[in-house]
XYZ file of N, CA, C and O in Angstrom:
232
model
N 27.045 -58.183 -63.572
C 27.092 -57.024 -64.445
C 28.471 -56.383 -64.314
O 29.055 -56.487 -63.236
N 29.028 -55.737 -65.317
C 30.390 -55.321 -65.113
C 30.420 -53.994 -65.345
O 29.662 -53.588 -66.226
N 31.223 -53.070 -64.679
C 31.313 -52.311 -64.393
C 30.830 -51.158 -65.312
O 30.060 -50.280 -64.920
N 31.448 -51.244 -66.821
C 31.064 -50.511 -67.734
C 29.461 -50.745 -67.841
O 28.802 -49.750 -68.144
N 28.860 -51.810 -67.649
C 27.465 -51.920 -67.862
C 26.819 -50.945 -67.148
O 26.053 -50.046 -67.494
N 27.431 -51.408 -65.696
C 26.649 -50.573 -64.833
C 26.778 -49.327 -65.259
O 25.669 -48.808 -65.385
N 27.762 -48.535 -65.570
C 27.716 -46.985 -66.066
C 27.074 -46.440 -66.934
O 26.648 -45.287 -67.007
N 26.983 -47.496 -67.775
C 25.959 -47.177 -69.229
C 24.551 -47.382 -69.001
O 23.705 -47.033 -69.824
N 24.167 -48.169 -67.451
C 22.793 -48.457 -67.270
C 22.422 -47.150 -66.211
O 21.300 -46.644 -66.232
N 23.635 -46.609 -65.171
C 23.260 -45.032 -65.124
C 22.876 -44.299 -65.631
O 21.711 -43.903 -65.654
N 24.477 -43.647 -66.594
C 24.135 -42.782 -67.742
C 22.572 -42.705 -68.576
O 21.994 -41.620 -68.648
N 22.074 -43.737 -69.079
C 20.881 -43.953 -69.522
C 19.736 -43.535 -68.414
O 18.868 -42.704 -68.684
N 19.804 -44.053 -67.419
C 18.464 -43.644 -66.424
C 18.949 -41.906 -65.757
O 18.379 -41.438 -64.771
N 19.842 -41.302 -66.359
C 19.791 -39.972 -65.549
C 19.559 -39.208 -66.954
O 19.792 -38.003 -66.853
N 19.259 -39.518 -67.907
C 19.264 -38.878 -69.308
C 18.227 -38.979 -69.754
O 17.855 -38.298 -70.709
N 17.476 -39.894 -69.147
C 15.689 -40.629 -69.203
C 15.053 -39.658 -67.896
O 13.977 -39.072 -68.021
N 15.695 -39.600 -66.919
C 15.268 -38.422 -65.614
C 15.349 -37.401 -65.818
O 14.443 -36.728 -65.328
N 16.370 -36.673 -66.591
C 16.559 -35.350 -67.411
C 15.401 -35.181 -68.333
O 14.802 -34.105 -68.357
N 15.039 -36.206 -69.114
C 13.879 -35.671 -70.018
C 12.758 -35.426 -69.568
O 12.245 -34.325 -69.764
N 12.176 -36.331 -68.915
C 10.820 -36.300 -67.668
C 11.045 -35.202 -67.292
O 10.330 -34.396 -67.887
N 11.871 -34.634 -66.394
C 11.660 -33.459 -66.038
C 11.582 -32.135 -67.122
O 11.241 -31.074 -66.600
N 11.758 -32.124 -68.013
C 12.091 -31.520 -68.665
C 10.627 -31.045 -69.069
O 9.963 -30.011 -69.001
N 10.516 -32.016 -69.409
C 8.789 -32.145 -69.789
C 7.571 -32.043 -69.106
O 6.396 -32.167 -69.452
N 8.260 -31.731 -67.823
C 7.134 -30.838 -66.794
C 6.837 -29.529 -67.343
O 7.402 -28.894 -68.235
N 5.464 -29.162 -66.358
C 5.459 -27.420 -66.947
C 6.628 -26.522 -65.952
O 7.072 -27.069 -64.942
N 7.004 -25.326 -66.277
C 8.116 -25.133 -65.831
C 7.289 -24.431 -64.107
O 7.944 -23.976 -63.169
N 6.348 -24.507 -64.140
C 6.081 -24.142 -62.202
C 5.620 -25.233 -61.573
O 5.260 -25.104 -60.403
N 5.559 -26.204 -62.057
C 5.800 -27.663 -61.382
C 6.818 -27.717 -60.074
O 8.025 -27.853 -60.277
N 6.365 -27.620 -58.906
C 7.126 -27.998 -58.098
C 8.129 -29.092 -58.071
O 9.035 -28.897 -57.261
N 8.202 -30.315 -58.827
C 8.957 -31.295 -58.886
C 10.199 -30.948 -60.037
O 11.240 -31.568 -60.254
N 9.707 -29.821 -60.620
C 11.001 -29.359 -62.014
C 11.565 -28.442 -60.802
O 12.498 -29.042 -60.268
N 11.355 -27.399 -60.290
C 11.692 -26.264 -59.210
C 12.932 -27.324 -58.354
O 14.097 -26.995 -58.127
N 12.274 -28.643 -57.986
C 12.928 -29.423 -56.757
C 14.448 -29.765 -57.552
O 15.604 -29.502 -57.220
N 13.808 -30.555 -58.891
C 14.430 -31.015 -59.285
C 16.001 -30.152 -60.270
O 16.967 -30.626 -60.868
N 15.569 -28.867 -60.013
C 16.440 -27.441 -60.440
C 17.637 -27.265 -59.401
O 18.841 -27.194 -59.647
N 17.138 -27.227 -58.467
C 17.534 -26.834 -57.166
C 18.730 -28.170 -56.569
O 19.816 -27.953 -56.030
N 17.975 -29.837 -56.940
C 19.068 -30.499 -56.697
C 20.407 -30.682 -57.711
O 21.493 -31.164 -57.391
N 20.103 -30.283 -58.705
C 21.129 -30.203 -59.855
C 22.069 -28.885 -59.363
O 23.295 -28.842 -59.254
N 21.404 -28.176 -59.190
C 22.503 -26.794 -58.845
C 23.106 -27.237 -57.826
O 24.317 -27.020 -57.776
N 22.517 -27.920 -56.805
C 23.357 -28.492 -55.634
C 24.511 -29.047 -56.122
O 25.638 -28.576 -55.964
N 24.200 -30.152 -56.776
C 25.545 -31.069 -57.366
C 26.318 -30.465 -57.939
O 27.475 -30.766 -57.645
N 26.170 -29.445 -58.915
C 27.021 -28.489 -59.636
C 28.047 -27.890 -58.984
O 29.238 -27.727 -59.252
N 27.038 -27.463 -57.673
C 27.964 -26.704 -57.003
C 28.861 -27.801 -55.871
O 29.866 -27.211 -55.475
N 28.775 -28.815 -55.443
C 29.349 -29.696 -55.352
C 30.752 -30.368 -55.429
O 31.617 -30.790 -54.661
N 30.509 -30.238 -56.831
C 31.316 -31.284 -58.087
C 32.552 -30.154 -58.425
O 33.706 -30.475 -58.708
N 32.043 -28.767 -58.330
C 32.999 -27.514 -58.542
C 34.031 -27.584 -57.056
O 35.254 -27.720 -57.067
N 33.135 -27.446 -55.802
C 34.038 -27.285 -55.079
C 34.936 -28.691 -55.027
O 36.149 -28.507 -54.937
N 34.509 -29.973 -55.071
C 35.504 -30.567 -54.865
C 36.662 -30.311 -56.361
O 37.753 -30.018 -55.873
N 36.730 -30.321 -57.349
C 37.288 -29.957 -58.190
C 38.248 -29.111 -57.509
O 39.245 -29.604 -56.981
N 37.956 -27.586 -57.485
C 38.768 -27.122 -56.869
C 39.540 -27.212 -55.709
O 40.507 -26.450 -55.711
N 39.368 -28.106 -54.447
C 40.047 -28.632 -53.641
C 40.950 -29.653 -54.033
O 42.162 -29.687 -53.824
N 40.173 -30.561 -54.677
C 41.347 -31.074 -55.739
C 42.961 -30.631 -56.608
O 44.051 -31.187 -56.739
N 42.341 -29.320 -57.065
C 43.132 -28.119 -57.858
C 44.020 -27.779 -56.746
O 45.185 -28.118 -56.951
N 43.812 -27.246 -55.705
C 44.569 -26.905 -55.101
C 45.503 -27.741 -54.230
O 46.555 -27.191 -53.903
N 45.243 -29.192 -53.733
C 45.714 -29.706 -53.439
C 46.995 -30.392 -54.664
O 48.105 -30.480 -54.139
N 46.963 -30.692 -55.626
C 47.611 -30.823 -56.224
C 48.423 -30.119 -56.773
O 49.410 -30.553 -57.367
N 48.073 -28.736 -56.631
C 49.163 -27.615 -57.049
C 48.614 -27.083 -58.801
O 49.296 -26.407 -59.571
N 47.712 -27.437 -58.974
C 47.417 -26.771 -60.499
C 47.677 -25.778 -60.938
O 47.351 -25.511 -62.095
């Protein structure tokens, strides 16, 4: 499988995981879990960004 495949066979299964959840009721403990690990990554993906930013001088 080559590389782009593999990304497009991600992309697809986290956009298929996004909907499922979505489609929970919203006091579903597994939407709550699944809230909570997204904000994680968010917040994540920001700080390295900004360490990034700053290391490079932006």
């Amino acid at each position: 499988m080559s590389f782009k495949g593999l990304m497009v066979t991600l992309g697809v299964g986290a956009v298929v995981g996004a909907v499922a959840v979505m489609m929970l009721p919203q006091d579903c403990n597994a939407r709550k879990l699944a809230n909570k690990a997204a904000d994680a990554v968010e917040d994540a993906a920001q700080n390295a960004g900004a360490k990034l930013s700053q290391k490079m001088d932006f």
